[in-house]
Tab-separated table of C-alpha atoms in Angstrom:
chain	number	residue	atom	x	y	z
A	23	UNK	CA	43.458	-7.609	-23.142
A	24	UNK	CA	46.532	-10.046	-23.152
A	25	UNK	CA	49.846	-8.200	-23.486
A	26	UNK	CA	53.408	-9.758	-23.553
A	27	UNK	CA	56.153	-7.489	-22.437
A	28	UNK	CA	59.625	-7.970	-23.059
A	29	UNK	CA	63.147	-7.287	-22.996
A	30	UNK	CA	65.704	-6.228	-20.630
A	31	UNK	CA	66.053	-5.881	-16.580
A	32	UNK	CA	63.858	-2.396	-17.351
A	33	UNK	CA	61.241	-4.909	-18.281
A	34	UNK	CA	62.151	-7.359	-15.225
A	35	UNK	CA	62.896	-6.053	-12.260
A	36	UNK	CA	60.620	-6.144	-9.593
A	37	UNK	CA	62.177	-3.522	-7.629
A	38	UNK	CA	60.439	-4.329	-4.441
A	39	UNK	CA	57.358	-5.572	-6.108
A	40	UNK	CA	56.298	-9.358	-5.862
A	41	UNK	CA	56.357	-9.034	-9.297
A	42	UNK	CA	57.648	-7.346	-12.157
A	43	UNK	CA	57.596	-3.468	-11.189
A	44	UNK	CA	55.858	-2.486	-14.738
A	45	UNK	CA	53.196	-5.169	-14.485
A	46	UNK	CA	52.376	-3.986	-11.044
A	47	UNK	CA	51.622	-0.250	-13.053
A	48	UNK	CA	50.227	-1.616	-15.664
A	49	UNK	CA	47.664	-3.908	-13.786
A	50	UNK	CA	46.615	-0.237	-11.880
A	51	UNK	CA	46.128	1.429	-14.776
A	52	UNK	CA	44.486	-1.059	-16.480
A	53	UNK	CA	42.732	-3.265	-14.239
A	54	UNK	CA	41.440	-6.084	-16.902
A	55	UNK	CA	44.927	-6.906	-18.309
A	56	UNK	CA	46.158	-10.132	-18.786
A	57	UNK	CA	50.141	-9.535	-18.692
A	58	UNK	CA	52.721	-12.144	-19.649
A	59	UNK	CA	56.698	-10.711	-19.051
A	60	UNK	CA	59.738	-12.578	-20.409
A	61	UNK	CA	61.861	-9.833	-19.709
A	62	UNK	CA	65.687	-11.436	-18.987
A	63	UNK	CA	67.552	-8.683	-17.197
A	64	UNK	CA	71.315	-8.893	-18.670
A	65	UNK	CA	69.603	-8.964	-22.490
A	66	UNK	CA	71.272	-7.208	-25.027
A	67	UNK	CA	69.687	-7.151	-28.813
A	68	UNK	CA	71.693	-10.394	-30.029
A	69	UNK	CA	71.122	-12.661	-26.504
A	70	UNK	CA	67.278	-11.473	-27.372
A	71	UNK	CA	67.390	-12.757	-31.043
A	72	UNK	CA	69.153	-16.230	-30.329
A	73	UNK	CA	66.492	-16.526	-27.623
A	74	UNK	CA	63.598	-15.337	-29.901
A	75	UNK	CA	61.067	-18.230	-29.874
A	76	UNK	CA	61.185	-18.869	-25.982
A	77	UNK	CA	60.724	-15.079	-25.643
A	78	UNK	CA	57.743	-14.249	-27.612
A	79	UNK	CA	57.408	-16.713	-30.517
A	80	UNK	CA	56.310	-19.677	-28.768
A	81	UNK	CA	54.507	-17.416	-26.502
A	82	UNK	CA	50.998	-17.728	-26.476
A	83	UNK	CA	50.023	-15.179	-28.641
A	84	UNK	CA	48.688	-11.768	-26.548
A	85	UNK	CA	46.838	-8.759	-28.016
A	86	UNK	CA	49.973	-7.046	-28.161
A	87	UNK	CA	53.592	-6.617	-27.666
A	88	UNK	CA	55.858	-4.247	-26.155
A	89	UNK	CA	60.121	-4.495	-26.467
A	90	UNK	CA	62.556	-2.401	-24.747
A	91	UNK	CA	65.959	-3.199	-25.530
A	92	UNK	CA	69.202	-1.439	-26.291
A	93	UNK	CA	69.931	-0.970	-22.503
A	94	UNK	CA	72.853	-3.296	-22.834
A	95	UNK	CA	73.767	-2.924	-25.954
A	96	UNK	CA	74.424	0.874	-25.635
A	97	UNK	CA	76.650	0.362	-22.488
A	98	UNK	CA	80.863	1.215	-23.454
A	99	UNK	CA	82.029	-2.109	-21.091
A	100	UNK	CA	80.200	-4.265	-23.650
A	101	UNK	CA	78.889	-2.139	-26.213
A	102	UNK	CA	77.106	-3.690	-29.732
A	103	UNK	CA	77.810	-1.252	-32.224
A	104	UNK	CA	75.193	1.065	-33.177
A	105	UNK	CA	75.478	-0.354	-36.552
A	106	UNK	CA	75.392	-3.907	-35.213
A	107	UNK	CA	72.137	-2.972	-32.805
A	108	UNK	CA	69.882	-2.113	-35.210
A	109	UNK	CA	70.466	-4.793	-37.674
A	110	UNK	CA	69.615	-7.016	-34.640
A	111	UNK	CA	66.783	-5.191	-33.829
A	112	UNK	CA	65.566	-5.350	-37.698
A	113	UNK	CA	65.861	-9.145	-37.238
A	114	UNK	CA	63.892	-9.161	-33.943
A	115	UNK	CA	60.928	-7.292	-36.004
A	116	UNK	CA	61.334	-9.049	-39.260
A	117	UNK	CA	60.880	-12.452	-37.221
A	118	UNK	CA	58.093	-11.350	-34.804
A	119	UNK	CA	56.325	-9.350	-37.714
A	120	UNK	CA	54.574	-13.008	-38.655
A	121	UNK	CA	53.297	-13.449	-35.620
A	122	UNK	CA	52.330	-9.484	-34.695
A	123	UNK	CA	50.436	-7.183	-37.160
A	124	UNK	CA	52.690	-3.971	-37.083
A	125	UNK	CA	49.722	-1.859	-34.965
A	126	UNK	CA	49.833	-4.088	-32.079
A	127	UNK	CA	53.636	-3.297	-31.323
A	128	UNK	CA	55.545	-0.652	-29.596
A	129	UNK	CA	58.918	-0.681	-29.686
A	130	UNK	CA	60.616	1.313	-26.628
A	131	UNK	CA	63.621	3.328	-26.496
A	132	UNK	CA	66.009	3.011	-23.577
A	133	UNK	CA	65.785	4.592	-20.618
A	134	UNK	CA	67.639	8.027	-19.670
A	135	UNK	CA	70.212	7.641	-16.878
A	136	UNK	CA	71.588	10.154	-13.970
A	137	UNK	CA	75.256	10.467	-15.796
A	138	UNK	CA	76.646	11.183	-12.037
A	139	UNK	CA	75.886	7.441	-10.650
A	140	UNK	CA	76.226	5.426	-14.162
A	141	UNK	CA	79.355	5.522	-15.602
A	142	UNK	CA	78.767	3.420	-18.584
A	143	UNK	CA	76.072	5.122	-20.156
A	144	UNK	CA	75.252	8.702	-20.586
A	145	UNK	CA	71.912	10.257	-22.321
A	146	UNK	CA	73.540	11.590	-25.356
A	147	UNK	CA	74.129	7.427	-26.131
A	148	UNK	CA	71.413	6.505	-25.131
A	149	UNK	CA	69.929	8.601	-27.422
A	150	UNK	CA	71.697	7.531	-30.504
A	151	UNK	CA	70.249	3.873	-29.517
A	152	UNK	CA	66.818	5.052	-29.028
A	153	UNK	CA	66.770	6.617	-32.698
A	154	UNK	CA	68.271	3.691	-33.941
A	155	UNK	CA	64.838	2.478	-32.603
A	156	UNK	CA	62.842	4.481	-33.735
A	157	UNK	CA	64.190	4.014	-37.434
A	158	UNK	CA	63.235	0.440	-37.003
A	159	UNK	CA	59.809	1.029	-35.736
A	160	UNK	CA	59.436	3.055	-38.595
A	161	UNK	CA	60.543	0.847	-41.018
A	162	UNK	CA	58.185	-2.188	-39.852
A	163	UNK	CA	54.999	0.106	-38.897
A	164	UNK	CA	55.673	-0.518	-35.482
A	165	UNK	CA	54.753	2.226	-32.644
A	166	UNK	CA	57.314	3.862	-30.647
A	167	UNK	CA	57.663	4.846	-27.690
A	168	UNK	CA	60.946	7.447	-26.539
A	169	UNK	CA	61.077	6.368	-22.440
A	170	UNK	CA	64.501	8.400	-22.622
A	171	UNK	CA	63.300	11.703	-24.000
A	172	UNK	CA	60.108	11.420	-21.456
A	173	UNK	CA	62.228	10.696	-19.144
A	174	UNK	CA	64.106	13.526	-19.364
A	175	UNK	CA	61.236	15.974	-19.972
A	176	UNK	CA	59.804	14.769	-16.726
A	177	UNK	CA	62.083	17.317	-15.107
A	178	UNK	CA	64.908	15.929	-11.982
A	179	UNK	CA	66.269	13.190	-13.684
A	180	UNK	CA	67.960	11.985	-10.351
A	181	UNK	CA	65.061	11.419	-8.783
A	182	UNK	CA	62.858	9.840	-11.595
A	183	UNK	CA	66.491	7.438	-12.093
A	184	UNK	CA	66.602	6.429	-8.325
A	185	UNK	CA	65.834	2.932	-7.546
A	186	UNK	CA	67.040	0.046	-5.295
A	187	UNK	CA	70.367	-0.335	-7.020
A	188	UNK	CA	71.435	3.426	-7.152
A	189	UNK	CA	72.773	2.921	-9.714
A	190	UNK	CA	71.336	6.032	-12.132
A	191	UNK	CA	70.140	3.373	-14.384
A	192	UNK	CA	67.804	0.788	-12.873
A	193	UNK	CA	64.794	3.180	-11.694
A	194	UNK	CA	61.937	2.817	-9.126
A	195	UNK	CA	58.334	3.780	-8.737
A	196	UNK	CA	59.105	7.385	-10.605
A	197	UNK	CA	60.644	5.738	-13.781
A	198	UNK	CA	58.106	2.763	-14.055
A	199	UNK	CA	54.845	5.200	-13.985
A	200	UNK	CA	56.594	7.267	-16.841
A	201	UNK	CA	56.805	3.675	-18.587
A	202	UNK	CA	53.147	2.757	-17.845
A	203	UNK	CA	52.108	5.861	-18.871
A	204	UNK	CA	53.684	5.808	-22.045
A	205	UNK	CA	52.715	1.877	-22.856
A	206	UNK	CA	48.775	2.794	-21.582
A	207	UNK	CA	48.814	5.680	-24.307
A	208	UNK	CA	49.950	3.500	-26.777
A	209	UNK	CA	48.057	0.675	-25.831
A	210	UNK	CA	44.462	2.934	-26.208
A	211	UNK	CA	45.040	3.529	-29.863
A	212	UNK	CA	47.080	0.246	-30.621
């Protein structure tokens, strides 16, 4: 199976990895995948749009497609409106939706943060984002995947958000096998 992953630094980061940290679970999990990442850490949903065909368009087509993005959008220094996020996000799907029959993509919230280290986001935001999400997902027949909310119900949030930067945002091996997990279960029924 090909898959192309995208998005944000969630998506990109190695985090000590010689490669992406979420292709380094993935490829565990699933030992025959083929993975292709053009995650761009810094994204938010309108940098993704205007960089659309580089990102997964002229991509060579995979089996399927996972985004995660909001991450930046959601954060108060440089916020998109919530408004303004999911119209880009409706763009993103209405463009890619030519290229990807709705089964073969999940759509994934943000992640959950440890409020105490990041002071830009906090979970109740993050959660506004990820139904904004979810809405779209909905609306295209796109799966969707809440990495927040399984986040959280994974129990010590400050551990599961503890990664190189210590940051409460950008997580380590914890946080990337709840995202594996929850891309392998979609992937199985996708």
């Amino acid at each position: 199976m090909r898959l192309l992953l995208t998005g944000d630094s969630i998506i990109a980061r190695n985090e000590g990895k010689e490669e992406p940290h979420i292709n380094w679970n993935l490829k565990k999990m699933l030992p025959d995948v083929e993975i292709e990442n053009t995650a761009v850490s810094g994204s938010n949903s309108g940098a993704f749009f205007a960089r659309l065909n580089e990102l997964v368009l002229s991509v060579k087509k995979c089996d399927n497609l996972v985004i995660l993005l909001g991450t930046n959008d959601l954060a108060t220094h440089k916020q998109v409106p919530l408004t303004q996020f999911k119209q880009n996000m409706e763009l993103i799907c209405s463009a890619i939706i030519c290229a990807y029959y709705p089964p073969h993509v999940l759509l994934v919230s943000p992640p959950a943060v440890d409020e105490e280290k990041q002071l830009v986001r906090d979970n109740a935001l993050v959660g506004e984002y990820a139904e904004a999400v979810e809405k779209v997902a909905k609306e295209y027949h796109f799966r969707y995947a809440d990495l927040c909310q399984a986040m959280l119900d994974a129990g010590d949030i400050k551990k599961i958000a503890q990664g190189m930067k210590n940051d409460g945002l950008h997580f380590g091996d914890a946080g990337y096998e709840i995202l594996a997990k929850l891309i392998v279960e979609n992937l199985k029924s996708m």
